[in-house]
Amino acid sequence: MDVIRLLPDSVANQIAAGEVIQRPASCLKELVENSLDAGARAIRVLVRDAGKTLIQVIDDGSGMSVSDARMAFERHATSKIREAQDLFHLRTMGFRGEALPSICAVAQVTMHTRRQQDEIGTLLEINGSQVQTQEPCQCAAGTSIQVKNLFFNVPARRRFLKSDQTELRNLITTFQHIVLVYPEVAFTFASDDEVIYDLPVGTFKQRIEGVFGKSKNKLITSQLLEIKQQTELVTIHGYVGKPEAASKQAQQFFFVNGRYMRHPYFHKAVLQAYTGMLPAEQLPPYFIYFDIAPESIDVNVHPTKTEIKFADEQSIFPILSATVRAALGKFNIVPSIDFLGGDIEIPVSDTQMRANAKVPQIHVTEGYNPFTRHRSITEQGERVSPHWQDLYEPLRHQQTAPEAPHYPEPADEPRDESAYIDHPQALAGGYIACVADEGLMLVHARRAHITILYYQLVSQLQNRQGVSQQLLFAEQLTISADEQPVLEALLPDLRYIGFELERVSSTQYDITALPSVLGNNNAEASLRAILSRVGEGDANIQQDIQQRIALTLAQSAAIPMGKPLSEAEMRDILSRLFALPSYRITPDGKTVVTWLSAEEIARRF
Ligand code: ADP
Ligand code: MG
């Protein structure tokens, strides 16, 4: 006897629904996307019991004819694509013709729909794929769909839903992802009769304000900077936060062609633009929109998936990073010069944009000379290359970085750091306390040392003047086959900084010399650390690689936390530290120095 038979549609739909409709939020997403695809200018969302009892979406879009209304609930029925080729030019949100049949397989659905040109609309009631009613009705132009008792016929799924609070949060997040892309469409969202959002038509910035301007962790839109970049490959626009807007839970959104997406790789590109500007664990808010030819991204993945593959991610990374950096630079938050002076080539088509993207002017405070006040650098015989100023310049602007929480931002900088150098006191745990008439300064000794070494190493790398030290006995470095190309690519930089490596086999190298800052040890461990840090995904920009190498080596070579220091050592650290035009935070954003001015001390009593 034959055993294979076709499943009835209702069962097939229920199985498919498991994929497309997982929770009230996925249902909401499908319905609102349909309304947008139908050209709606105003969309109202109503939910009850976090969508478990009711999700209703009302739009003023195209509406449907009598037969389309019926067809819409058939599997693979769609008005949006006709042939496979269309999949590669998608400009609509939906295209699978799966949403409505999936929803009606697992809920009780009522739809009213009318086209502008029709006098009478259509009412359709479907329960678990069974059409109950189809009749003419009086209704407004557009479409209203009510989805009641989601998963009423799939108890296991219904039990699987989270608490109302969680499901409502999911609904709101989904709603936010959509409304942030369509400021030209008005939206409302009401939960159990309480209006949560009422968003009129406006600009992108007004929409961001409408969504986040009133929340508990209020986003202040005056702290946002506009970004804009048009290249042949991609158009980028949106807003990024000034460093002062950074927080632990910053609002961060990427969108591509009108769709929310997650993109950890591009996230890194944005963060890279903020290098040295943010304190540890603080993130900038951003709302970044990409427009790109539909054929160069792949959205034809799982319907609930938010990660989108770009054909040309590697080229977009530096464009994005430079665009954000230019915005920060234009507003004088950083000089818009690349960190080490190396320019990133941006394929720009628009000349105006080009002018905006590269503004290689450095704002230098008149009369400021980092070397006249602090003789220590030259006393120690270090070469002051013409690049020193470029190198340090970005860091001077980091002084806006917030201080450690218990020490309020001082009103002004200590006027003369050298006053603090004279009688340093070691505090338990690895801190240096320095007292002067002006106040009290506390320094994190290890971080201070890391910062000093970092700049020394970056300069050596840039000038190709690393000081190396021969090893009496070569140390062996064994690497894996996939690390080998990374290491080969790094060899020139490693040589500039003082490493000498001899290739024994494709996975074996002899280390014959190492940078003298490392002392006699740590050669292999430091190389491993460099390999893994450089291998962290996105390091294909030369200056970034050099910074990573310098930071890794500085961390390997710096004194360990808590190491007892002699007075002479402390003085040496302080004088070198204060010779840096900015010394308050490490290159990776951690606090090095905090201080209490005399006035601040007086205020405390
Ligand atoms: P898809 O959006 O992938 O085409 P759906 O199952 O979500 O598939 O919708 C099926 C069809 O129903 C759509 O192609 C569209 O023609 C029609 N439709 C759905 N919702 C609406 C709406 N709110 N207004 C007008 N037409 C709609
Ligand atoms: Mg759809």
XYZ file of C-alpha atoms and ligand atoms in Angstrom:
633
model
C 0.000 0.000 0.000
C 1.270 3.471 -0.812
C 1.888 5.539 2.267
C 2.828 8.955 0.913
C 0.037 11.468 0.568
C -0.234 15.196 0.297
C -0.985 17.085 3.501
C -4.197 19.059 3.554
C -3.535 22.791 3.146
C -4.598 23.570 6.694
C -1.916 21.251 8.063
C 0.752 22.450 5.641
C -0.056 26.033 6.603
C 0.183 25.246 10.266
C 3.621 23.751 9.754
C 4.726 26.745 7.707
C 3.300 29.048 10.367
C 5.789 27.597 12.826
C 8.496 29.215 10.742
C 6.965 32.557 9.917
C 4.836 33.273 12.983
C 6.633 32.514 16.190
C 5.108 35.089 18.480
C 2.777 38.071 18.436
C 5.651 40.291 17.319
C 6.254 38.286 14.129
C 2.561 38.536 13.322
C 2.643 42.293 13.860
C 5.670 42.624 11.621
C 4.022 40.776 8.741
C 0.805 42.762 8.998
C 2.458 46.176 9.184
C 4.820 45.306 6.337
C 1.825 44.361 4.216
C 0.243 47.725 4.979
C 3.426 49.509 3.939
C 3.638 47.455 0.773
C 0.045 48.529 0.081
C 1.168 52.158 0.143
C -0.479 53.146 3.433
C 0.122 56.701 4.722
C -1.299 56.039 8.179
C -1.163 52.777 10.112
C -2.800 52.056 13.451
C -1.838 49.127 15.632
C -3.942 47.878 18.540
C -2.969 44.973 20.755
C -4.623 43.298 23.697
C -2.879 41.149 26.304
C 0.462 41.642 24.584
C -1.051 40.449 21.329
C -2.161 37.105 22.716
C -5.840 38.047 22.558
C -5.751 40.568 19.733
C -3.425 42.130 17.199
C -5.154 44.555 14.896
C -3.594 46.577 12.095
C -5.628 49.217 10.310
C -4.281 50.942 7.218
C -5.377 53.384 4.555
C -3.515 51.567 1.805
C -4.686 50.157 -1.518
C -7.214 47.683 -0.129
C -8.141 44.527 -2.036
C -10.768 43.494 -4.527
C -13.226 40.749 -3.590
C -11.252 37.997 -5.269
C -7.849 39.319 -4.132
C -9.141 39.338 -0.572
C -9.836 35.643 -0.860
C -6.626 34.900 -2.760
C -4.475 36.681 -0.220
C -4.952 33.800 2.188
C -3.835 31.123 -0.248
C -0.371 29.764 0.140
C 2.270 31.367 -2.078
C -0.266 33.912 -3.253
C 1.445 37.247 -3.656
C 1.042 40.325 -5.777
C 4.688 41.242 -5.318
C 6.722 38.901 -7.468
C 5.884 36.989 -10.565
C 9.010 35.065 -11.375
C 12.164 33.895 -9.683
C 14.175 36.685 -11.264
C 12.143 39.252 -9.306
C 13.609 37.891 -6.084
C 16.830 39.700 -6.840
C 15.255 43.119 -7.230
C 12.996 43.198 -4.222
C 11.781 46.601 -3.216
C 8.812 45.421 -1.151
C 8.941 44.053 2.377
C 6.980 40.894 1.642
C 7.360 38.572 -1.310
C 6.787 35.062 -0.114
C 3.025 35.048 0.020
C 3.339 33.100 3.239
C 2.326 35.483 5.965
C -1.435 35.634 5.692
C -1.991 31.889 5.169
C 0.371 31.194 8.071
C -1.409 33.612 10.371
C -4.859 32.320 9.537
C -3.697 28.745 10.152
C -2.976 29.509 13.801
C -5.487 32.213 14.722
C -8.984 33.548 14.198
C -8.715 36.237 11.551
C -11.208 38.902 10.566
C -10.429 41.195 7.663
C -12.270 44.228 6.312
C -10.880 45.598 3.087
C -11.994 48.042 0.417
C -10.288 49.641 -2.535
C -10.694 53.370 -3.016
C -12.585 52.864 -6.285
C -15.060 50.325 -4.851
C -18.192 51.307 -3.022
C -18.569 48.131 -1.088
C -15.801 46.341 0.761
C -15.233 42.719 1.690
C -15.470 41.028 5.082
C -13.654 37.768 5.516
C -13.541 35.553 8.603
C -11.156 32.640 8.764
C -10.609 30.274 11.707
C -7.586 28.034 11.553
C -7.522 28.140 7.725
C -11.289 27.466 7.440
C -13.147 30.295 5.742
C -16.206 31.029 7.911
C -17.612 34.116 6.243
C -16.999 36.040 3.084
C -19.483 38.822 2.453
C -19.759 42.404 1.268
C -19.499 45.023 3.971
C -19.366 48.755 4.604
C -15.889 49.796 5.604
C -13.292 52.518 5.199
C -10.954 52.413 2.208
C -7.897 50.380 3.099
C -7.543 47.225 5.112
C -8.142 46.283 8.716
C -7.014 42.867 9.901
C -7.777 41.502 13.355
C -5.814 38.483 14.519
C -7.496 36.987 17.575
C -6.347 34.294 19.980
C -3.056 33.534 18.328
C -2.163 29.818 18.538
C -5.655 28.987 19.847
C -5.390 25.658 18.016
C -1.735 24.960 18.820
C -1.688 24.761 22.633
C 1.987 23.837 22.786
C 2.873 27.040 20.951
C 0.608 29.141 23.081
C 2.215 27.807 26.241
C 5.583 28.596 24.744
C 4.814 32.307 24.684
C 6.582 34.416 27.294
C 5.035 36.677 29.911
C 2.857 39.549 28.695
C 5.602 41.946 29.646
C 8.166 40.191 27.446
C 5.820 39.734 24.517
C 4.773 43.374 24.696
C 8.399 44.400 24.710
C 8.932 42.286 21.599
C 5.951 43.930 19.950
C 7.278 47.381 20.722
C 10.779 46.574 19.499
C 9.389 45.228 16.252
C 7.224 48.323 15.891
C 10.233 50.590 16.497
C 12.290 48.795 13.861
C 9.612 49.551 11.303
C 8.601 53.089 12.221
C 12.204 54.316 12.293
C 12.384 53.609 8.570
C 9.121 55.285 7.539
C 8.935 58.806 8.947
C 6.712 59.670 5.980
C 4.024 57.338 7.336
C 2.002 58.150 10.462
C 1.762 55.394 13.077
C -0.022 54.799 16.337
C 0.379 51.933 18.750
C -2.080 51.201 21.538
C -1.832 48.403 24.048
C -4.963 47.549 26.065
C -6.438 50.938 25.130
C -3.382 52.867 26.258
C -1.732 54.822 23.471
C 1.998 54.116 23.643
C 3.079 55.826 20.443
C 1.413 58.471 18.359
C 3.850 59.323 15.607
C 2.924 61.968 13.063
C 4.552 62.252 9.664
C 7.924 64.027 9.961
C 11.642 63.862 9.311
C 13.927 61.024 10.358
C 15.132 63.072 13.287
C 11.597 63.878 14.411
C 10.734 60.215 14.181
C 13.729 59.259 16.338
C 12.656 61.914 18.802
C 9.072 60.623 18.712
C 10.191 57.092 19.492
C 12.968 57.680 22.020
C 12.608 61.280 23.144
C 10.226 60.504 25.962
C 11.437 57.147 27.189
C 13.056 56.556 30.526
C 16.593 56.621 29.158
C 15.696 59.601 27.089
C 17.669 60.158 23.950
C 18.448 63.796 23.405
C 18.315 64.428 19.702
C 20.492 67.523 19.941
C 23.267 65.072 20.792
C 22.945 63.443 17.385
C 25.101 64.309 14.404
C 23.909 63.790 10.893
C 25.872 61.515 8.603
C 25.612 61.384 4.848
C 27.705 59.630 2.277
C 26.975 58.712 -1.265
C 29.242 56.366 -3.140
C 28.793 54.192 -6.159
C 28.521 51.187 -3.930
C 26.230 52.374 -1.195
C 24.430 55.404 0.157
C 24.631 55.896 3.890
C 22.612 58.379 5.908
C 21.356 58.780 9.426
C 22.532 59.966 12.796
C 25.295 59.103 15.234
C 25.630 60.279 18.823
C 28.215 62.729 20.023
C 30.555 60.974 22.471
C 28.724 62.606 25.387
C 25.564 60.770 24.344
C 27.254 57.405 24.903
C 25.787 55.125 27.511
C 25.733 51.491 28.499
C 22.420 50.895 26.750
C 22.662 53.104 23.727
C 20.039 52.827 21.006
C 21.823 51.331 18.015
C 20.097 50.617 14.747
C 21.138 49.649 11.265
C 18.696 49.526 8.403
C 19.196 48.426 4.854
C 16.734 49.268 2.087
C 14.032 49.935 4.633
C 14.630 46.886 6.769
C 16.067 46.660 10.235
C 19.189 44.529 10.396
C 21.792 43.424 12.826
C 25.326 43.706 11.574
C 28.115 43.052 14.075
C 30.787 43.736 11.469
C 29.464 47.194 10.586
C 28.935 47.833 14.280
C 32.688 47.517 14.649
C 33.196 49.991 11.831
C 31.135 52.553 13.720
C 32.947 51.921 16.975
C 36.265 52.238 15.212
C 35.376 55.811 14.291
C 35.036 56.566 17.990
C 38.422 55.076 18.868
C 39.767 56.778 21.963
C 36.667 58.915 22.465
C 34.557 56.716 24.664
C 35.115 55.495 28.194
C 35.088 51.747 28.752
C 31.772 49.972 28.210
C 29.989 53.065 26.932
C 28.507 52.906 23.475
C 27.351 55.665 21.170
C 23.762 55.700 19.919
C 23.371 55.430 16.173
C 20.659 55.216 13.540
C 22.296 54.317 10.267
C 20.462 53.693 7.034
C 22.051 51.994 4.027
C 20.650 52.124 0.549
C 22.153 49.637 -1.784
C 21.234 47.889 -5.016
C 18.925 45.049 -3.926
C 20.945 42.535 -5.904
C 24.020 43.137 -3.775
C 22.438 42.015 -0.532
C 20.830 38.761 0.349
C 17.561 39.129 2.206
C 16.233 35.930 0.811
C 17.050 34.241 4.051
C 14.787 33.149 6.833
C 11.798 35.491 7.236
C 12.497 36.139 10.886
C 16.185 36.605 10.410
C 17.614 40.071 10.920
C 21.165 39.396 9.809
C 21.690 40.391 6.230
C 24.573 39.424 4.038
C 26.227 42.103 1.901
C 28.223 41.109 -1.145
C 30.780 43.823 -0.494
C 31.107 44.147 3.270
C 34.834 44.632 3.186
C 34.557 47.730 1.031
C 31.668 49.210 2.981
C 33.471 48.912 6.320
C 36.012 51.695 5.710
C 33.426 53.896 3.997
C 31.163 53.631 7.010
C 33.933 54.204 9.484
C 35.259 57.233 7.615
C 31.754 58.671 7.227
C 31.104 58.512 10.956
C 34.524 59.883 11.696
C 33.993 62.767 9.299
C 30.747 63.645 11.085
C 32.485 63.611 14.445
C 35.287 65.660 12.945
C 33.068 68.243 11.316
C 31.649 69.077 14.689
C 35.126 69.404 16.102
C 34.800 66.448 18.357
C 37.862 65.012 16.763
C 40.010 66.578 14.151
C 38.868 64.881 11.018
C 42.226 63.507 10.246
C 42.703 59.824 10.265
C 44.331 58.630 13.369
C 47.724 58.053 11.897
C 47.370 60.346 8.977
C 46.629 57.519 6.531
C 43.704 58.418 4.326
C 41.022 55.935 3.544
C 40.074 55.914 -0.113
C 36.393 56.582 -0.375
C 34.883 55.873 -3.753
C 32.753 58.983 -3.906
C 30.535 59.915 -6.789
C 29.233 63.197 -5.522
C 31.769 65.970 -5.325
C 30.011 67.772 -2.522
C 30.107 64.605 -0.467
C 33.726 64.207 -1.233
C 34.398 67.605 0.234
C 32.535 66.616 3.363
C 34.135 63.248 3.741
C 37.701 64.406 3.830
C 38.282 67.499 5.802
C 41.913 67.072 6.587
C 42.254 70.236 8.596
C 43.478 69.912 12.101
C 42.272 72.334 14.660
C 45.319 73.337 16.642
C 45.008 75.578 19.641
C 47.126 78.579 18.935
C 50.313 78.779 20.902
C 49.948 75.211 22.069
C 53.106 73.223 21.856
C 53.197 69.902 23.603
C 56.964 69.942 23.747
C 57.881 73.274 25.196
C 56.228 72.666 28.515
C 57.445 69.112 28.960
C 61.046 68.553 28.299
C 60.975 64.945 29.380
C 60.474 63.442 25.978
C 63.537 65.032 24.512
C 65.486 64.580 27.726
C 64.963 60.874 27.320
C 66.431 61.151 23.888
C 63.343 60.039 22.041
C 63.117 61.337 18.548
C 60.327 63.756 18.045
C 59.209 63.088 14.529
C 57.134 65.559 12.568
C 54.260 63.134 13.032
C 54.111 63.459 16.752
C 51.682 66.260 16.649
C 49.356 64.527 14.212
C 49.560 61.468 16.329
C 48.690 63.135 19.553
C 46.237 65.611 18.229
C 43.187 63.336 18.202
C 43.815 62.484 21.799
C 43.653 66.011 23.058
C 39.982 65.957 22.278
C 39.391 62.932 24.412
C 39.442 65.177 27.384
C 35.689 65.385 27.178
C 35.589 61.738 28.278
C 33.646 61.317 31.502
C 35.633 60.703 34.643
C 35.233 57.850 37.044
C 31.778 58.102 38.586
C 32.725 59.278 42.086
C 34.842 62.158 40.985
C 32.831 64.904 39.381
C 34.259 66.418 36.238
C 36.726 69.082 37.357
C 35.929 72.589 36.304
C 39.341 73.044 34.753
C 42.480 71.086 34.129
C 45.358 71.242 36.557
C 47.372 74.180 35.343
C 50.728 72.593 35.798
C 51.036 68.829 35.952
C 54.695 69.038 36.885
C 53.585 70.275 40.305
C 52.236 66.795 40.922
C 55.355 64.929 40.037
C 57.495 65.796 43.016
C 56.251 63.634 45.873
C 54.309 60.711 44.473
C 52.883 58.282 47.005
C 52.183 54.656 46.204
C 48.693 53.506 47.128
C 47.924 49.842 47.655
C 46.597 48.119 44.547
C 48.727 49.934 41.992
C 47.773 53.588 42.179
C 49.902 56.666 42.523
C 48.649 59.582 44.594
C 50.147 63.013 43.924
C 49.422 66.076 45.944
C 49.977 69.707 44.942
C 48.587 73.046 46.062
C 46.020 72.795 43.325
C 44.551 69.468 44.381
C 44.983 65.734 44.505
C 45.612 63.493 41.554
C 45.262 59.694 41.401
C 46.932 57.717 38.662
C 46.399 54.102 37.642
C 50.024 53.030 37.263
C 49.567 50.134 34.849
C 47.225 52.050 32.560
C 49.557 55.017 32.631
C 52.377 52.764 31.537
C 50.250 51.180 28.797
C 49.363 54.608 27.463
C 52.969 55.766 27.437
C 54.178 52.619 25.698
C 51.332 52.704 23.204
C 52.284 56.076 21.821
C 55.933 55.206 21.819
C 55.179 52.028 19.849
C 52.779 53.667 17.415
C 55.436 56.207 16.625
C 58.056 53.528 16.153
C 55.757 51.598 13.863
C 54.941 54.631 11.859
C 58.548 55.668 11.509
C 59.722 52.100 11.139
C 62.140 52.591 13.979
C 61.368 49.766 16.360
C 64.211 48.915 18.666
C 64.839 45.205 18.716
C 66.804 42.910 20.885
C 68.348 39.677 19.659
C 67.454 36.484 21.459
C 70.267 34.230 22.491
C 68.186 31.194 21.691
C 65.439 31.439 19.143
C 61.943 30.881 20.480
C 59.534 28.791 18.483
C 56.149 29.924 17.349
C 53.720 27.321 16.115
C 50.585 28.559 14.431
C 47.575 27.004 12.761
C 47.101 26.913 9.003
C 44.429 29.622 9.095
C 46.617 31.934 11.160
C 49.432 31.646 8.674
C 48.144 34.157 6.084
C 47.366 36.599 8.889
C 50.873 36.318 10.227
C 52.415 36.694 6.773
C 50.428 39.870 6.227
C 51.632 41.208 9.541
C 55.312 40.461 9.013
C 56.317 43.905 7.699
C 54.685 45.684 10.642
C 56.134 43.178 13.071
C 59.547 43.880 11.603
C 59.110 47.637 11.924
C 58.339 47.200 15.575
C 61.356 44.988 16.240
C 60.350 41.368 15.790
C 62.474 39.120 13.635
C 60.875 35.921 12.471
C 62.312 33.149 10.374
C 60.025 30.822 8.604
C 60.790 27.176 9.297
C 57.676 25.680 7.760
C 54.237 26.977 6.930
C 53.162 26.646 10.545
C 56.504 27.038 12.310
C 58.518 30.195 12.808
C 61.637 30.952 14.794
C 61.568 34.189 16.735
C 65.127 35.473 16.718
C 64.610 39.012 17.951
C 61.877 40.921 19.695
C 61.001 44.521 20.477
C 63.175 45.677 23.321
C 60.181 46.990 25.278
C 59.212 43.401 25.895
C 62.339 42.721 27.892
C 63.512 39.186 27.572
C 60.312 37.290 27.654
C 56.796 37.232 26.329
C 57.868 36.973 22.688
C 55.652 34.050 21.832
C 52.749 35.065 24.066
C 52.790 38.600 22.671
C 52.779 37.383 19.092
C 49.857 35.113 19.887
C 47.990 37.998 21.471
C 48.667 40.167 18.410
C 47.492 37.406 16.083
C 44.273 36.962 17.944
C 43.556 40.663 18.313
C 44.291 41.408 14.682
C 42.237 38.386 13.696
C 39.175 39.874 15.413
C 37.206 40.094 12.235
C 37.677 43.399 10.632
C 41.265 44.481 10.713
C 41.988 45.173 7.114
C 42.930 48.761 7.493
C 46.597 49.335 7.933
C 46.383 52.013 10.590
C 44.020 49.921 12.607
C 46.379 46.966 12.474
C 49.218 49.138 13.682
C 47.127 50.428 16.549
C 46.187 46.919 17.538
C 49.773 45.751 17.433
C 50.872 48.715 19.508
C 48.138 48.240 22.063
C 48.759 44.523 22.415
C 52.471 45.017 22.870
C 51.924 47.873 25.287
C 49.684 45.635 27.358
C 52.227 42.799 27.313
C 55.115 45.057 28.214
C 53.496 47.311 30.817
C 54.029 46.783 34.514
C 51.481 44.448 36.053
C 48.665 45.834 38.171
C 49.709 46.293 41.778
C 53.448 46.077 41.198
C 55.287 47.999 43.932
C 57.071 50.998 42.441
C 59.988 53.015 43.724
C 59.662 56.761 43.985
C 61.976 57.206 41.013
C 59.878 54.841 38.929
C 56.701 56.653 39.855
C 58.247 59.992 38.948
C 59.415 58.600 35.648
C 55.940 57.307 34.801
C 54.331 60.587 35.774
C 56.685 62.790 33.840
C 56.314 60.687 30.714
C 52.577 60.496 31.133
C 52.114 64.202 31.599
C 54.254 64.819 28.539
C 51.448 63.331 26.460
C 49.059 66.080 25.452
C 46.228 63.867 26.663
C 46.737 61.350 29.358
C 43.369 60.845 30.972
C 42.291 57.658 29.254
C 44.011 54.690 27.670
C 43.786 54.109 23.908
C 41.010 51.621 24.648
C 39.083 54.115 26.699
C 39.859 53.298 30.320
C 40.444 55.937 32.949
C 44.115 56.583 33.684
C 43.976 59.724 35.781
C 41.398 61.243 38.002
C 41.814 64.329 40.117
C 40.209 66.513 42.728
C 40.874 70.225 42.510
C 41.371 72.249 45.678
C 37.935 73.817 45.136
C 36.390 70.428 44.706
C 37.981 69.298 47.949
C 36.697 72.425 49.691
C 33.216 71.736 48.368
C 33.260 68.331 49.966
C 33.549 69.767 53.496
P 3.408 38.766 0.649
O 3.399 40.005 1.468
O 4.686 38.009 0.790
O 3.022 38.988 -0.772
P 1.258 37.949 2.335
O 0.703 36.614 2.667
O 1.771 38.764 3.445
O 2.340 37.745 1.238
O 0.142 38.764 1.568
C -0.450 38.216 0.393
C -0.986 39.297 -0.529
O -2.111 39.923 0.084
C -0.027 40.439 -0.777
O 0.841 40.140 -1.856
C -0.982 41.598 -1.098
O -1.334 41.567 -2.451
C -2.206 41.274 -0.276
N -2.252 42.054 0.972
C -1.898 41.643 2.199
N -2.092 42.608 3.132
C -2.556 43.678 2.471
C -2.961 45.016 2.874
N -2.879 45.429 4.152
N -3.417 45.841 1.909
C -3.507 45.433 0.619
N -3.142 44.209 0.181
C -2.678 43.320 1.086
Mg 3.481 40.104 3.530
